[in-house]
Short mmCIF file of C-alpha atoms in Angstrom, two decimals:
data_model
loop_
_atom_site.label_atom_id
_atom_site.label_comp_id
_atom_site.label_asym_id
_atom_site.label_seq_id
_atom_site.Cartn_x
_atom_site.Cartn_y
_atom_site.Cartn_z
CA MET N 6 67.91 91.49 72.54
CA LYS N 7 68.62 90.09 69.55
CA LEU N 8 72.37 92.09 68.74
CA LYS N 9 73.20 90.65 72.33
CA ALA N 10 71.99 87.26 72.00
CA ARG N 11 74.27 87.29 68.99
CA MET N 12 77.62 88.80 70.56
CA ALA N 13 76.95 86.28 73.74
CA SER N 14 76.47 83.37 70.44
CA ALA N 15 79.63 84.25 68.70
CA ILE N 16 81.87 84.81 71.98
CA ILE N 17 80.51 81.06 73.27
CA ALA N 18 81.61 80.08 69.92
CA ALA N 19 85.31 82.10 69.62
CA ALA N 20 85.57 80.10 73.52
CA ALA N 21 85.09 76.85 71.98
CA LEU N 22 87.21 77.34 69.13
CA VAL N 23 90.03 78.02 71.66
CA THR N 24 89.53 74.82 72.95
CA VAL N 25 89.58 72.74 70.75
CA GLY N 26 93.07 75.17 69.62
CA LEU N 27 90.78 76.25 66.38
CA ILE N 28 92.28 79.31 66.91
CA THR N 29 95.08 80.76 69.66
CA ALA N 30 93.68 83.47 72.71
CA PRO N 31 94.75 86.66 72.09
CA PRO N 32 97.71 87.01 75.09
CA ALA N 33 96.90 89.99 78.37
CA ALA N 34 97.65 92.96 77.07
CA SER N 35 100.40 94.79 77.57
CA ALA N 36 102.02 96.97 79.99
CA GLN N 37 98.04 96.67 82.14
CA LEU N 38 96.84 93.10 84.21
CA THR N 39 94.29 91.63 82.64
CA GLU N 40 92.34 88.87 84.21
CA VAL N 41 93.21 85.51 82.69
CA THR N 42 90.34 82.55 82.83
CA GLY N 43 90.51 78.09 80.77
CA PHE N 44 94.10 78.59 82.48
CA GLY N 45 94.10 74.72 83.12
CA THR N 46 92.98 72.16 86.10
CA ASN N 47 92.09 74.82 88.71
CA PRO N 48 90.24 72.99 91.47
CA THR N 49 88.70 75.65 94.03
CA ASN N 50 88.73 78.18 91.72
CA LEU N 51 91.02 80.57 92.33
CA ARG N 52 91.23 83.58 89.23
CA MET N 53 94.42 84.76 88.12
CA HIS N 54 95.79 88.45 86.90
CA LEU N 55 98.81 88.86 84.25
CA TYR N 56 100.92 91.67 84.17
CA VAL N 57 102.81 91.33 80.86
CA PRO N 58 105.15 94.24 80.58
CA ASP N 59 105.91 96.39 77.06
CA GLY N 60 109.15 95.09 75.82
CA VAL N 61 108.96 91.65 77.36
CA ALA N 62 112.33 89.19 75.48
CA ALA N 63 111.72 86.19 74.04
CA ARG N 64 112.09 83.90 77.05
CA PRO N 65 111.14 85.73 80.27
CA ALA N 66 111.62 85.13 83.62
CA LEU N 67 108.15 84.30 85.34
CA LEU N 68 107.30 85.65 89.09
CA VAL N 69 104.40 84.54 90.77
CA ALA N 70 102.77 87.00 93.47
CA VAL N 71 100.66 85.62 96.18
CA HIS N 72 98.71 87.68 98.50
CA TYR N 73 97.65 88.01 102.72
CA CYS N 74 94.22 87.07 103.42
CA THR N 75 91.34 88.95 102.82
CA GLY N 76 92.85 90.63 99.59
CA SER N 77 93.35 89.74 96.36
CA GLY N 78 95.75 89.31 93.05
CA PRO N 79 94.72 93.15 91.36
CA ALA N 80 95.03 94.60 95.15
CA PHE N 81 98.84 92.80 95.45
CA TYR N 82 99.61 94.60 92.19
CA SER N 83 98.83 97.91 93.86
CA GLY N 84 100.11 98.02 96.68
CA THR N 85 103.78 96.26 95.95
CA GLU N 86 106.88 97.35 93.54
CA PHE N 87 106.80 94.32 91.52
CA ALA N 88 105.69 94.87 88.24
CA SER N 89 108.08 98.17 88.51
CA LEU N 90 110.41 95.93 88.92
CA ALA N 91 108.62 93.73 85.97
CA ASP N 92 108.64 97.38 83.62
CA ARG N 93 112.37 97.77 84.55
CA HIS N 94 113.82 94.15 84.41
CA LYS N 95 111.69 92.70 81.20
CA PHE N 96 109.75 89.54 83.31
CA ILE N 97 106.37 88.30 83.48
CA VAL N 98 103.84 88.55 87.08
CA VAL N 99 100.85 86.69 87.85
CA TYR N 100 98.84 87.39 90.31
CA PRO N 101 96.75 84.07 91.85
CA SER N 102 93.24 85.36 94.07
CA ALA N 103 91.60 83.10 95.96
CA THR N 104 87.63 82.72 96.59
CA ARG N 105 87.62 81.25 99.27
CA SER N 106 85.73 83.27 102.26
CA GLY N 107 88.01 85.41 104.61
CA SER N 108 90.42 85.23 101.03
CA CYS N 109 92.96 82.87 101.93
CA PHE N 110 95.47 80.14 100.77
CA ASP N 111 95.41 76.37 101.29
CA VAL N 112 97.72 76.09 102.38
CA SER N 113 97.10 74.11 106.05
CA SER N 114 94.78 70.44 103.69
CA PRO N 115 96.63 67.64 103.03
CA GLN N 116 96.31 68.08 98.99
CA SER N 117 97.95 71.06 99.61
CA LEU N 118 100.59 69.80 100.89
CA THR N 119 101.38 67.27 98.91
CA HIS N 120 102.60 67.55 95.78
CA ASN N 121 99.34 67.16 92.50
CA GLY N 122 97.20 66.87 94.90
CA GLY N 123 94.90 68.80 95.05
CA SER N 124 93.55 71.87 96.29
CA ASP N 125 95.24 75.79 95.18
CA PRO N 126 98.80 74.97 94.94
CA VAL N 127 97.40 72.47 91.38
CA GLY N 128 95.33 75.88 90.19
CA ILE N 129 98.66 78.53 90.69
CA VAL N 130 101.03 75.80 89.13
CA SER N 131 98.03 75.63 85.97
CA MET N 132 98.63 79.80 85.82
CA VAL N 133 102.25 78.53 85.91
CA ARG N 134 101.72 76.31 83.31
CA TYR N 135 99.97 78.48 81.11
CA VAL N 136 102.34 81.28 80.82
CA GLN N 137 104.94 78.56 80.23
CA GLN N 138 103.47 77.63 76.31
CA ARG N 139 101.25 80.99 75.99
CA TYR N 140 104.63 83.99 76.61
CA ASN N 141 107.31 81.09 76.50
CA ALA N 142 108.76 82.18 80.11
CA ASP N 143 111.00 80.02 80.67
CA PRO N 144 111.33 77.35 83.27
CA GLU N 145 114.20 78.01 85.21
CA ARG N 146 113.77 80.97 85.70
CA THR N 147 110.66 80.51 87.56
CA TYR N 148 109.50 82.24 91.12
CA VAL N 149 107.44 82.74 94.20
CA THR N 150 107.05 85.10 96.49
CA GLY N 151 103.82 86.62 98.71
CA ALA N 152 102.93 87.55 102.45
CA SER N 153 101.51 86.33 105.06
CA SER N 154 98.88 83.63 103.77
CA GLY N 155 100.67 84.54 99.95
CA GLY N 156 104.07 83.66 102.59
CA MET N 157 102.76 80.39 104.04
CA MET N 158 101.66 79.27 100.28
CA THR N 159 105.65 80.89 99.10
CA ASN N 160 107.20 77.24 101.44
CA VAL N 161 104.19 75.13 100.18
CA LEU N 162 104.56 75.45 96.17
CA ILE N 163 108.81 75.61 97.21
CA GLY N 164 107.88 72.15 99.34
CA ALA N 165 105.82 70.96 96.90
CA TYR N 166 106.89 71.76 93.43
CA PRO N 167 110.28 72.52 93.45
CA ASP N 168 110.38 70.89 89.74
CA VAL N 169 108.80 74.14 88.73
CA PHE N 170 109.59 77.54 91.20
CA LYS N 171 113.66 77.59 91.55
CA ALA N 172 113.94 79.57 94.43
CA GLY N 173 110.58 81.70 97.25
CA ALA N 174 110.62 84.43 99.49
CA SER N 175 108.26 84.62 102.21
CA PHE N 176 107.12 87.84 104.19
CA MET N 177 105.84 86.89 107.10
CA GLY N 178 105.52 83.35 107.04
CA VAL N 179 105.90 79.94 108.47
CA PRO N 180 107.58 76.44 107.33
CA PHE N 181 106.33 74.27 105.40
CA GLY N 182 103.13 71.97 107.46
CA CYS N 183 103.49 74.04 110.32
CA PHE N 184 99.89 74.98 109.79
CA ALA N 185 98.80 71.23 108.98
CA THR N 186 95.02 70.45 109.33
CA THR N 187 93.20 67.48 109.40
CA ASP N 188 89.67 68.41 110.24
CA GLY N 189 89.27 70.79 107.87
CA SER N 190 89.58 73.79 109.69
CA SER N 191 92.15 75.80 107.42
CA TRP N 192 93.47 78.08 110.83
CA ASN N 193 96.14 76.80 113.28
CA SER N 194 96.99 78.52 115.93
CA THR N 195 99.89 76.55 117.42
CA CYS N 196 101.69 77.06 114.27
CA ALA N 197 101.04 81.32 114.38
CA ASN N 198 101.67 81.68 117.65
CA GLY N 199 105.39 80.26 117.20
CA GLN N 200 104.65 77.49 119.42
CA LEU N 201 104.93 74.25 116.85
CA ILE N 202 109.42 74.05 117.70
CA LYS N 203 110.47 71.33 115.28
CA THR N 204 114.32 69.75 115.08
CA ALA N 205 115.85 70.98 111.14
CA GLN N 206 115.77 66.96 110.12
CA GLN N 207 112.29 67.09 111.70
CA TRP N 208 110.65 70.32 109.34
CA GLY N 209 113.44 69.64 106.13
CA ASP N 210 111.18 65.31 106.52
CA GLN N 211 108.13 67.03 106.37
CA VAL N 212 109.70 68.40 103.12
CA ARG N 213 110.92 65.20 101.18
CA ALA N 214 107.36 63.55 102.42
CA ALA N 215 106.13 66.65 99.97
CA TYR N 216 107.64 64.45 97.15
CA PRO N 217 108.30 61.03 97.48
CA GLY N 218 111.03 60.18 95.30
CA TYR N 219 111.96 63.80 94.04
CA SER N 220 116.08 63.96 93.80
CA GLY N 221 116.89 67.18 92.21
CA ALA N 222 117.65 70.57 93.19
CA ARG N 223 116.00 72.25 96.16
CA PRO N 224 114.82 75.47 95.20
CA ARG N 225 116.38 78.94 97.49
CA MET N 226 115.24 80.28 100.18
CA GLN N 227 114.45 84.29 101.20
CA ILE N 228 113.13 84.81 104.15
CA TRP N 229 111.34 87.97 106.21
CA HIS N 230 110.25 88.77 109.38
CA GLY N 231 109.20 91.75 111.74
CA THR N 232 109.82 90.80 115.64
CA GLU N 233 106.92 92.47 116.79
CA ASP N 234 104.54 89.73 114.26
CA ALA N 235 101.01 89.65 116.22
CA THR N 236 99.58 87.59 113.59
CA LEU N 237 102.60 84.91 112.64
CA ARG N 238 104.68 85.20 115.20
CA TYR N 239 108.30 85.42 114.89
CA PRO N 240 109.55 82.16 116.37
CA ASN N 241 108.27 81.06 112.68
CA PHE N 242 110.92 82.45 111.45
CA GLN N 243 113.71 80.65 113.21
CA GLU N 244 111.72 77.41 112.34
CA GLN N 245 110.94 78.66 108.79
CA ILE N 246 115.71 78.75 108.80
CA LYS N 247 115.63 75.21 110.21
CA GLN N 248 113.25 73.89 107.80
CA TRP N 249 115.69 75.08 104.42
CA THR N 250 118.94 75.11 105.93
CA ASN N 251 118.20 71.14 105.98
CA VAL N 252 116.17 70.52 103.19
CA HIS N 253 119.78 72.65 101.39
CA GLY N 254 122.11 70.37 103.36
CA LEU N 255 123.63 73.29 105.11
CA SER N 256 124.35 73.81 108.67
CA GLN N 257 122.26 76.26 111.53
CA THR N 258 125.02 78.54 111.21
CA PRO N 259 125.12 81.39 108.64
CA SER N 260 128.38 82.42 106.26
CA LEU N 261 127.85 85.62 106.49
CA THR N 262 125.77 88.26 109.24
CA ASP N 263 125.40 92.00 108.07
CA GLN N 264 122.71 94.33 108.46
CA PRO N 265 122.34 96.08 105.07
CA ARG N 266 119.94 98.48 107.17
CA SER N 267 119.43 100.15 110.68
CA GLY N 268 117.61 97.55 112.93
CA TRP N 269 117.76 94.76 109.65
CA THR N 270 119.61 91.47 110.69
CA ARG N 271 120.68 89.53 107.23
CA THR N 272 121.81 86.66 107.78
CA ARG N 273 123.35 83.31 104.37
CA TYR N 274 123.59 79.87 105.03
CA GLY N 275 125.76 78.30 102.03
CA GLY N 276 126.94 81.16 100.55
CA THR N 277 127.85 84.38 100.94
CA GLY N 278 126.84 85.63 97.91
CA THR N 279 123.06 87.28 96.68
CA LYS N 280 122.25 84.07 95.28
CA ALA N 281 122.94 82.48 98.39
CA PRO N 282 120.76 78.39 99.15
CA VAL N 283 119.03 80.43 101.96
CA GLU N 284 119.22 83.54 103.42
CA ALA N 285 117.03 85.29 105.74
CA ILE N 286 115.81 88.80 107.58
CA SER N 287 114.93 89.99 110.47
CA LEU N 288 113.70 93.38 110.89
CA GLN N 289 113.26 94.85 114.28
CA GLY N 290 110.24 96.27 115.87
CA VAL N 291 108.26 95.76 112.46
CA GLY N 292 105.51 93.81 113.17
CA HIS N 293 102.71 92.27 110.49
CA SER N 294 103.48 94.95 108.14
CA LEU N 295 105.27 93.70 105.28
CA PRO N 296 106.48 94.14 102.17
CA GLN N 297 107.69 97.65 102.35
CA GLY N 298 109.78 99.92 100.05
CA GLY N 299 111.96 98.64 98.47
CA MET N 300 112.36 95.19 99.59
CA ALA N 301 110.57 93.99 96.66
CA ALA N 302 113.73 94.62 94.95
CA MET N 303 115.69 92.79 97.79
CA VAL N 304 113.72 89.77 96.71
CA ILE N 305 114.36 90.53 92.47
CA ASP N 306 117.98 90.42 93.57
CA PHE N 307 118.04 86.98 95.71
CA PHE N 308 116.15 85.87 91.92
CA GLY N 309 118.69 87.22 89.75
CA LEU N 310 115.81 88.79 87.79
CA SER N 311 118.03 92.04 87.91
CA GLU N 312 120.93 90.76 85.77
CA GLY N 313 118.19 90.37 83.24
CA GLY N 314 118.65 86.68 81.46
CA THR N 315 120.42 84.07 82.51
CA ASP N 316 123.74 84.35 82.41
CA PRO N 317 125.70 84.47 85.15
CA THR N 318 127.58 87.68 84.78
CA PRO N 319 125.76 90.70 85.49
CA THR N 320 124.69 92.99 82.30
CA ILE N 321 123.49 96.50 82.49
CA THR N 322 119.66 97.63 81.55
CA PRO N 323 118.24 101.24 80.87
CA THR N 324 116.75 102.33 83.91
CA VAL N 325 113.55 103.94 85.34
CA THR N 326 114.92 104.23 88.91
CA PRO N 327 116.69 107.54 90.32
CA PRO N 328 120.05 107.24 92.04
CA ALA N 329 120.00 107.38 95.29
CA GLY N 330 118.91 111.21 96.64
CA ALA N 331 117.69 111.78 92.67
CA CYS N 332 114.23 112.42 93.65
CA GLN N 333 112.96 115.49 95.78
CA VAL N 334 109.54 114.65 97.31
CA THR N 335 107.57 118.15 98.98
CA TYR N 336 104.10 116.47 100.86
CA GLN N 337 102.43 119.07 102.58
CA MET N 338 98.95 118.70 104.91
CA ASN N 339 95.70 119.93 105.39
CA THR N 340 94.74 118.62 108.94
CA TRP N 341 91.34 119.35 111.21
CA ASN N 342 89.74 117.87 113.93
CA THR N 343 89.21 114.24 111.99
CA GLY N 344 91.25 114.06 109.32
CA PHE N 345 92.76 115.88 106.64
CA THR N 346 94.72 116.25 103.45
CA ALA N 347 97.61 115.67 102.10
CA ALA N 348 99.09 117.40 98.34
CA VAL N 349 102.80 115.39 97.35
CA THR N 350 104.75 116.13 94.40
CA ILE N 351 107.17 113.58 93.09
CA ALA N 352 110.44 115.74 92.06
CA ASN N 353 112.60 113.60 89.31
CA THR N 354 116.32 115.60 90.15
CA SER N 355 118.52 112.90 87.80
CA THR N 356 118.90 113.04 84.25
CA THR N 357 116.87 109.83 83.27
CA ALA N 358 113.38 110.22 82.89
CA LEU N 359 110.25 108.02 84.08
CA SER N 360 107.91 105.75 81.97
CA SER N 361 105.75 105.19 85.50
CA TRP N 362 106.17 105.17 89.26
CA SER N 363 105.63 103.99 92.65
CA LEU N 364 106.41 106.18 95.99
CA ALA N 365 106.17 104.10 99.41
CA PHE N 366 105.75 105.66 102.30
CA THR N 367 104.81 104.35 105.67
CA LEU N 368 101.83 106.90 107.71
CA PRO N 369 101.30 106.65 110.57
CA ALA N 370 99.98 105.40 113.43
CA GLY N 371 96.04 105.88 113.24
CA GLN N 372 95.69 107.36 110.31
CA SER N 373 94.07 105.89 106.91
CA VAL N 374 93.54 106.80 102.99
CA THR N 375 89.77 107.36 102.51
CA SER N 376 90.39 108.36 98.57
CA ALA N 377 93.16 109.58 96.68
CA TRP N 378 93.53 111.83 92.97
CA ASN N 379 95.98 111.39 90.48
CA ALA N 380 97.35 108.07 91.81
CA SER N 381 96.35 104.55 92.97
CA ILE N 382 97.21 103.57 96.43
CA SER N 383 96.98 100.79 98.85
CA PRO N 384 96.50 98.97 101.23
CA SER N 385 95.07 102.84 102.58
CA SER N 386 97.62 102.32 105.35
CA GLY N 387 100.53 101.78 107.87
CA GLN N 388 102.87 100.56 104.88
CA VAL N 389 101.05 101.94 101.54
CA THR N 390 102.56 102.33 98.79
CA ALA N 391 100.64 104.80 95.65
CA ARG N 392 101.22 104.26 92.11
CA ASN N 393 100.59 106.85 88.87
CA VAL N 394 97.50 106.50 87.04
CA SER N 395 97.33 106.05 83.09
CA TYR N 396 98.25 110.13 82.44
CA ASN N 397 100.51 111.11 84.60
CA GLY N 398 103.18 108.03 84.73
CA ALA N 399 106.64 110.07 83.13
CA ILE N 400 108.82 112.34 84.72
CA ALA N 401 111.04 113.39 82.48
CA PRO N 402 113.80 114.93 84.15
CA GLY N 403 113.70 118.61 86.05
CA ALA N 404 110.24 117.64 85.84
CA SER N 405 107.47 116.31 88.63
CA ALA N 406 104.13 114.58 88.60
CA SER N 407 101.47 115.46 91.69
CA PHE N 408 98.89 113.28 93.64
CA GLY N 409 96.53 113.83 97.17
CA PHE N 410 94.41 111.78 98.73
CA GLN N 411 92.02 112.58 101.40
CA ALA N 412 92.61 110.19 105.26
CA THR N 413 90.96 109.75 108.45
CA HIS N 414 93.76 110.15 111.83
CA GLY N 415 93.61 109.27 115.32
CA GLY N 416 95.35 112.07 116.52
CA ASN N 417 97.94 112.46 114.43
CA THR N 418 98.58 114.37 112.37
CA GLY N 419 102.11 114.02 111.55
CA LYS N 420 104.17 113.01 108.22
CA PRO N 421 105.76 110.01 106.82
CA PRO N 422 109.02 109.34 107.78
CA ALA N 423 110.88 108.35 105.14
CA PHE N 424 110.16 107.96 101.30
CA THR N 425 111.13 105.32 97.81
CA LEU N 426 110.69 105.64 95.00
CA ASN N 427 110.62 102.62 92.34
CA GLY N 428 112.55 101.33 95.51
CA THR N 429 115.46 104.27 95.76
CA ALA N 430 115.48 106.07 98.28
CA CYS N 431 114.60 109.99 98.04
CA THR N 432 115.42 113.11 99.75
CA SER N 433 111.83 114.73 101.23
#
């Protein structure tokens, strides 16, 4: 007990020295998700997790990745491809965690919708400032993305803090201010159901009112939404387009319309290139289940993080992702009346070694993972991502890695239709 007391006293003393600046807090462990405390003003007691890849540059870019309701920063880390993309392109990722009941972020209160007004956005901005100070992160390359509640928070942050974020990418979000309430509640059914329709000017005015007097550049915006979203319904997609084209002073007539994949319709406003001021991707037949495999890589392209550095000329960077068709997945099932096990093998058929892997696939309806080995899998159903564990991340050319999982089913014993490895399609 005396030893424990002395250890506790030493920890408290060290924390006090950090507070007054007499010693420097150690950085987050490289290539590990690390929780950071005491990062600055945090009125709603958000938690902060930080991912710093090996070999980060002296002036790295920073991405804030914001989770969905019921989620957490670690869950969003495990269930999305942003960390593996950070390994490849050498940017830092911050994963905030909401702590209120339901684990949703505040996107509705007057405080959250006002620059420096308080609530969750202030805590998230404190996380950004912390990383900029401790890791010399580049304020000119600071971005935010999120899904569902995190997609709504992405709209809030680029609306109220255009001086902090240079671009945002919202999955399944709603316009800035759409969820606004004044009665203390956090849910706005009218907005969620896609029934809050305004003119582009009205939506733009809401953003401008969040930071009166601001005259600087406005963040670019990428918007993703499925046509069958039953939680934050599809009309919110067009309302976001109206809002952000107005904020940028653009026409709602696209400069480019194309279909990067079957069922996807992409429109760009104010430019035809990858970094247009506003880009929107509509996903036919897709519900409230984003992002899916490969989408994170398109977010990184939109931000310009795949180019490496601030030079507008793309540079060639080392890759750990095989080219299309240079990976093969074998998926074997053993089924019984209510469940099954799956044995999965990833073969690296390219000439490039993998240092880590993230395999995304969609489980058929009714299937749900209950346990896994040799990989972490998140979420448990729908679009899932299996990530390597500490001992099996490396796959040499011609070699393979295997993992497995147990799952339940409701009668559908089909196999996933496709697989993407680190954002690239595999044969199966």
